[in-house]
Amino acid sequence: MSPSKSSSLLIGFQRSPIRSRHICSPCLCSPHRYTSRRTVSTIAKILESEDDPKSDPNALKPLSRPIGVPDPPKPGENSGVDTRSWRERRDDLFNYDKHLVRREKLTKQAAKPYFRDWSRTKYHQGKTFTAPSRIFRADKSLYLPNMVGSTLAAPKMSSSTTSVLRDRISIVSVYSGRWAEMQTQTFVDEKSHPALAEMMAQDEKQGGPLQKVEVNIEEDWMKAMIIRTFMGGIRRQRREEDWKRYFLIRKGVTDEMREAIGMGNAKVGYVYLVDWLCKIRWAGSANAAEGEKDGLAAGTRRLLEAWGRDRDEMRVTSQVQRSRLKTGLKR
């Protein structure tokens, strides 16, 4: 509710001929002579609470805490393939505790509206949070979980995202559908973010660790089959060295994983800045808002500086170890 509308409603209430035994001292003049002060203050508080943006349940909130999973990812995890034996499956089937866990998951899935994600896109174009202005601290950051799928370089083989992200600084785009992909491009595309494109081109010339990774999650087998059919066109839109960094994920992404990494809407695109330990240091959602692209560029620059310091420390440590080894061999 706008402030002008709130004030007009309050003035209209003060002019209303409400009868009361108590006299409002600030309004001794007619026609609000018989309205109580307590009633007027109560109505004013209600109108002010409606004007407060914090009271809006659909208001955007900044991402103020690290997101991710607490355990470091490992290649091959979350593949979606059941590796249990028949005996283990039989024991789990008749295990009452595990049955309760399965029933709770099924209850949550049944209670979830089918068009919930689409209905949420009418607010802020599906944006679920605003990106932080600074990257998260390394000791407080959490990990991006591993995902298993096929790549443009090897469409018939299973590849893990952790193998590509480890020991690199990665800008990871996660989406499901063309609309979500276009949202992530507002963060990382050359035309939308030329400063980031220039930084990546300069880092590539120097043989640096910066890279872009795309994760296309498509759990519908029919849509995944259509994407596989047109993979040739997707390859032509990307450089050959980027084919191994494009993942098509069919299964293994659970609701718990989505919630952990802040994917509150499956129809929206998300962008993550991931360091060489697979930790999420920054995140953005939907279309890039004002200032979010600058935050991504600044965070990437800080990670590149930290990478250089870590490389120098590792180089000095290796030199010290080599000198100690040579000294020991001479003795």
Coordinates of C-alpha atoms in Angstrom, one line a residue:
M1 CA 0.0 0.0 0.0
S2 CA 1.4 3.4 -1.0
P3 CA 1.9 6.2 1.6
S4 CA -0.6 8.5 -0.1
K5 CA -3.2 5.8 0.0
S6 CA -2.5 5.1 3.7
S7 CA -2.7 8.8 4.7
S8 CA -6.0 9.2 2.8
L9 CA -7.5 6.2 4.6
L10 CA -6.4 7.6 7.9
I11 CA -7.8 11.0 7.2
G12 CA -11.1 9.4 6.0
F13 CA -11.2 7.4 9.3
Q14 CA -10.6 10.5 11.4
R15 CA -13.5 12.2 9.6
S16 CA -15.8 9.3 10.2
P17 CA -18.6 10.0 12.8
I18 CA -17.6 7.3 15.2
R19 CA -19.1 7.8 18.7
S20 CA -17.2 7.2 21.9
R21 CA -17.3 8.3 25.5
H22 CA -13.6 9.2 25.4
I23 CA -12.6 12.5 23.8
C24 CA -9.5 12.6 21.6
S25 CA -7.5 15.6 22.8
P26 CA -5.6 16.3 19.5
C27 CA -8.9 16.3 17.6
L28 CA -11.2 18.4 19.7
C29 CA -12.5 20.1 16.6
S30 CA -15.4 18.7 14.7
P31 CA -16.1 16.2 13.2
H32 CA -13.6 13.9 14.9
R33 CA -14.5 15.1 18.3
Y34 CA -15.8 11.8 19.6
T35 CA -13.1 9.4 18.3
S36 CA -10.7 7.8 20.8
R37 CA -7.0 8.4 20.6
R38 CA -6.3 4.6 21.1
T39 CA -8.5 3.7 18.1
V40 CA -6.7 6.2 15.8
S41 CA -3.2 5.1 16.9
T42 CA -4.2 1.4 16.3
I43 CA -5.4 2.1 12.8
A44 CA -2.2 4.1 12.1
K45 CA 0.0 1.2 13.2
I46 CA -1.9 -1.2 10.9
L47 CA -1.5 1.1 7.9
E48 CA 2.2 1.6 8.6
S49 CA 2.8 -2.1 8.9
E50 CA 1.2 -2.5 5.5
D51 CA 3.5 0.1 4.1
D52 CA 6.6 -1.7 5.5
P53 CA 8.4 -3.7 2.8
K54 CA 9.5 -6.2 5.4
S55 CA 6.0 -7.3 6.0
D56 CA 5.6 -8.3 2.3
P57 CA 6.1 -12.1 2.1
N58 CA 7.2 -11.8 -1.5
A59 CA 9.9 -9.2 -0.8
L60 CA 13.4 -10.0 -2.0
K61 CA 15.9 -10.8 0.8
P62 CA 19.7 -10.6 0.4
L63 CA 21.8 -13.8 0.6
S64 CA 23.4 -13.1 4.0
R65 CA 24.7 -16.6 4.7
P66 CA 26.8 -19.2 2.9
I67 CA 25.0 -21.9 0.9
G68 CA 26.0 -25.4 0.0
V69 CA 26.6 -28.7 1.6
P70 CA 29.0 -29.3 4.5
D71 CA 30.9 -32.2 3.1
P72 CA 33.5 -31.9 0.3
P73 CA 32.2 -33.4 -3.0
K74 CA 33.6 -36.5 -4.6
P75 CA 33.5 -37.6 -8.2
G76 CA 30.7 -40.1 -8.8
E77 CA 28.5 -38.9 -6.0
N78 CA 24.8 -38.2 -6.6
S79 CA 24.7 -40.2 -9.8
G80 CA 21.1 -41.2 -9.2
V81 CA 22.0 -44.9 -9.7
D82 CA 21.0 -47.4 -7.1
T83 CA 24.0 -49.5 -6.3
R84 CA 22.4 -51.6 -3.5
S85 CA 22.3 -55.3 -3.8
W86 CA 19.0 -57.3 -3.9
R87 CA 19.5 -58.2 -0.2
E88 CA 20.1 -54.6 0.8
R89 CA 17.0 -53.5 -1.1
R90 CA 14.9 -56.2 0.6
D91 CA 16.2 -55.2 4.1
D92 CA 15.5 -51.6 3.4
L93 CA 12.0 -52.4 2.2
F94 CA 11.1 -54.0 5.5
N95 CA 13.0 -51.5 7.7
Y96 CA 10.3 -49.5 9.5
D97 CA 12.6 -46.5 10.2
K98 CA 13.6 -46.1 6.6
H99 CA 9.9 -46.6 5.6
L100 CA 9.0 -43.6 7.8
V101 CA 11.7 -41.5 6.0
R102 CA 10.4 -42.5 2.6
R103 CA 6.8 -41.8 3.6
E104 CA 7.9 -38.3 4.8
K105 CA 9.5 -37.6 1.4
L106 CA 6.5 -38.8 -0.5
T107 CA 4.2 -36.6 1.7
K108 CA 6.3 -33.6 0.9
Q109 CA 6.2 -34.4 -2.8
A110 CA 2.5 -34.9 -2.8
A111 CA 1.9 -31.6 -0.9
K112 CA 4.0 -29.6 -3.4
P113 CA 1.8 -27.9 -6.0
Y114 CA 2.6 -28.8 -9.6
F115 CA 2.7 -25.2 -10.8
R116 CA 4.3 -23.7 -7.7
D117 CA 7.6 -22.7 -9.4
W118 CA 5.8 -21.2 -12.4
S119 CA 3.5 -19.2 -10.1
R120 CA 6.4 -17.8 -8.2
T121 CA 7.9 -16.4 -11.4
K122 CA 5.4 -13.5 -11.4
Y123 CA 7.3 -12.0 -8.5
H124 CA 10.6 -10.3 -9.4
Q125 CA 10.8 -12.6 -12.5
G126 CA 11.4 -15.6 -10.3
K127 CA 14.3 -14.0 -8.4
T128 CA 14.6 -15.7 -5.0
F129 CA 17.3 -13.6 -3.4
T130 CA 19.7 -10.7 -4.1
A131 CA 23.3 -11.5 -4.6
P132 CA 25.8 -10.5 -1.9
S133 CA 28.1 -7.5 -2.5
R134 CA 31.1 -9.5 -1.3
I135 CA 32.2 -13.1 -1.5
F136 CA 31.8 -15.4 1.5
R137 CA 34.8 -16.1 3.7
A138 CA 36.8 -19.2 2.8
D139 CA 36.6 -20.8 6.2
K140 CA 32.8 -20.2 6.4
S141 CA 31.9 -21.2 2.9
L142 CA 30.1 -24.5 2.0
Y143 CA 30.6 -26.9 -0.9
L144 CA 28.8 -27.2 -4.2
P145 CA 27.6 -30.9 -4.4
N146 CA 28.8 -33.1 -7.1
M147 CA 26.5 -33.8 -10.1
V148 CA 26.9 -36.6 -12.7
G149 CA 25.8 -36.3 -16.3
S150 CA 27.0 -36.2 -19.9
T151 CA 29.0 -33.5 -21.6
L152 CA 29.2 -32.2 -25.1
A153 CA 32.7 -33.7 -25.4
A154 CA 31.5 -37.2 -24.3
P155 CA 27.7 -37.5 -24.6
K156 CA 27.8 -41.3 -24.1
M157 CA 29.9 -41.2 -21.0
S158 CA 29.1 -40.1 -17.4
S159 CA 31.2 -37.2 -16.1
S160 CA 31.4 -35.5 -12.7
T161 CA 31.3 -31.8 -12.2
T162 CA 33.8 -32.0 -9.3
S163 CA 36.5 -33.3 -11.7
V164 CA 36.1 -30.1 -13.8
L165 CA 35.7 -27.7 -10.9
R166 CA 38.6 -28.9 -8.7
D167 CA 41.8 -26.8 -8.8
R168 CA 40.0 -24.1 -10.9
I169 CA 38.1 -20.9 -10.3
S170 CA 34.7 -21.5 -11.9
I171 CA 31.6 -19.4 -12.7
V172 CA 28.9 -22.1 -12.8
S173 CA 25.6 -21.5 -14.5
V174 CA 22.8 -23.9 -13.4
Y175 CA 19.5 -23.8 -15.3
S176 CA 16.7 -25.9 -16.6
G177 CA 15.2 -24.6 -19.8
R178 CA 15.9 -21.9 -22.3
W179 CA 14.3 -19.1 -20.2
A180 CA 16.5 -19.9 -17.2
E181 CA 19.6 -20.1 -19.5
M182 CA 18.9 -16.6 -20.8
Q183 CA 18.7 -15.4 -17.2
T184 CA 22.1 -16.8 -16.4
Q185 CA 23.5 -15.1 -19.5
T186 CA 22.7 -11.7 -18.0
F187 CA 25.5 -12.4 -15.5
V188 CA 28.1 -14.1 -17.7
D189 CA 27.5 -13.2 -21.4
E190 CA 30.0 -11.1 -23.2
K191 CA 27.4 -8.5 -24.2
S192 CA 25.7 -8.3 -20.8
H193 CA 29.0 -8.3 -18.8
P194 CA 31.9 -7.1 -20.9
A195 CA 34.1 -6.5 -17.8
L196 CA 33.9 -10.2 -16.9
A197 CA 34.5 -11.2 -20.5
E198 CA 37.7 -9.1 -20.6
M199 CA 38.9 -10.5 -17.3
M200 CA 38.4 -14.1 -18.6
A201 CA 40.1 -13.4 -21.9
Q202 CA 43.1 -11.9 -20.1
D203 CA 43.3 -14.8 -17.7
E204 CA 43.1 -17.3 -20.6
K205 CA 46.1 -15.7 -22.3
Q206 CA 48.1 -16.0 -19.1
G207 CA 47.0 -19.6 -18.6
G208 CA 45.1 -18.9 -15.5
P209 CA 42.5 -20.9 -13.6
L210 CA 39.3 -19.0 -14.5
Q211 CA 36.6 -20.9 -16.5
K212 CA 32.9 -20.9 -17.2
V213 CA 30.8 -24.1 -16.6
E214 CA 27.2 -24.8 -17.6
V215 CA 25.0 -27.3 -15.9
N216 CA 21.7 -28.0 -17.6
I217 CA 19.4 -30.0 -15.3
E218 CA 16.6 -31.8 -17.2
E219 CA 14.9 -34.6 -15.3
D220 CA 12.2 -35.1 -17.9
W221 CA 13.4 -37.9 -20.1
M222 CA 11.6 -36.6 -23.2
K223 CA 13.1 -33.1 -22.9
A224 CA 16.5 -34.6 -22.3
M225 CA 16.2 -36.7 -25.4
I226 CA 15.3 -33.6 -27.4
I227 CA 18.4 -31.8 -26.1
R228 CA 20.5 -34.8 -27.0
T229 CA 19.1 -34.7 -30.5
F230 CA 20.1 -31.1 -30.9
M231 CA 23.5 -31.3 -29.2
G232 CA 25.2 -30.6 -32.6
G233 CA 23.7 -27.1 -32.6
I234 CA 24.7 -26.6 -29.0
R235 CA 28.3 -27.5 -29.9
R236 CA 28.3 -25.0 -32.8
Q237 CA 27.4 -22.2 -30.3
R238 CA 30.4 -22.9 -28.1
R239 CA 34.1 -23.3 -28.5
E240 CA 35.5 -26.8 -28.7
E241 CA 37.5 -26.4 -25.5
D242 CA 34.3 -25.5 -23.7
W243 CA 32.5 -28.8 -24.6
K244 CA 33.8 -30.6 -21.6
R245 CA 32.4 -27.8 -19.4
Y246 CA 28.8 -28.2 -20.5
F247 CA 26.9 -30.8 -18.5
L248 CA 23.5 -32.4 -19.1
I249 CA 22.2 -33.8 -15.8
R250 CA 19.3 -36.3 -15.9
K251 CA 19.0 -37.5 -12.4
G252 CA 20.6 -37.4 -9.0
V253 CA 19.6 -33.8 -8.1
T254 CA 17.4 -34.1 -5.0
D255 CA 15.2 -31.6 -3.3
E256 CA 17.6 -31.5 -0.4
M257 CA 20.4 -30.6 -2.8
R258 CA 18.4 -27.8 -4.4
E259 CA 17.5 -26.4 -1.0
A260 CA 21.1 -26.5 0.2
I261 CA 22.5 -24.5 -2.7
G262 CA 19.6 -22.0 -2.7
M263 CA 17.7 -23.2 -5.7
G264 CA 14.3 -22.2 -4.4
N265 CA 12.7 -22.2 -7.9
A266 CA 13.6 -24.9 -10.4
K267 CA 12.4 -22.8 -13.4
V268 CA 14.9 -20.0 -12.7
G269 CA 18.6 -19.8 -13.5
Y270 CA 21.4 -19.5 -10.9
V271 CA 25.0 -18.5 -11.1
Y272 CA 27.7 -19.6 -8.6
L273 CA 31.2 -18.4 -8.1
V274 CA 33.1 -21.6 -7.0
D275 CA 36.7 -21.6 -5.9
W276 CA 39.4 -24.3 -6.4
L277 CA 38.1 -26.3 -3.4
C278 CA 34.6 -26.5 -4.9
K279 CA 33.3 -24.0 -2.3
I280 CA 30.5 -21.6 -3.2
R281 CA 31.9 -18.1 -2.6
W282 CA 29.1 -16.1 -4.3
A283 CA 25.7 -16.7 -5.8
G284 CA 23.1 -15.0 -7.9
S285 CA 19.6 -15.8 -9.2
A286 CA 17.4 -15.0 -12.1
N287 CA 18.2 -11.8 -14.1
A288 CA 21.2 -9.8 -12.9
A289 CA 20.0 -6.7 -11.0
E290 CA 21.9 -3.4 -10.6
G291 CA 25.1 -3.9 -8.8
E292 CA 25.1 -7.8 -8.9
K293 CA 27.3 -8.0 -12.0
D294 CA 29.8 -5.7 -10.3
G295 CA 29.8 -8.0 -7.2
L296 CA 30.5 -11.0 -9.4
A297 CA 33.4 -9.2 -11.1
A298 CA 34.9 -8.0 -7.8
G299 CA 34.5 -11.5 -6.2
T300 CA 36.2 -13.1 -9.2
R301 CA 39.1 -10.6 -9.0
R302 CA 39.6 -11.4 -5.3
L303 CA 39.6 -15.1 -5.9
L304 CA 42.2 -14.7 -8.7
E305 CA 44.4 -12.7 -6.2
A306 CA 44.0 -15.4 -3.6
W307 CA 44.8 -18.1 -6.1
G308 CA 48.1 -16.3 -6.9
R309 CA 49.0 -16.0 -3.3
D310 CA 48.3 -19.7 -2.7
R311 CA 50.3 -20.7 -5.8
D312 CA 53.2 -18.7 -4.5
E313 CA 53.0 -20.3 -1.0
M314 CA 52.9 -23.7 -2.6
R315 CA 55.8 -23.0 -4.8
V316 CA 57.9 -21.8 -1.9
T317 CA 56.9 -24.9 0.2
S318 CA 57.9 -27.2 -2.7
Q319 CA 61.3 -25.4 -3.1
V320 CA 62.0 -25.8 0.6
Q321 CA 61.0 -29.5 0.5
R322 CA 63.3 -30.1 -2.5
S323 CA 66.2 -28.3 -0.8
R324 CA 65.8 -30.4 2.3
L325 CA 65.6 -33.6 0.2
K326 CA 68.9 -32.6 -1.6
T327 CA 70.6 -31.9 1.7
G328 CA 69.5 -35.3 3.0
L329 CA 70.8 -37.0 -0.1
K330 CA 74.2 -35.3 0.2
R331 CA 74.6 -36.4 3.7

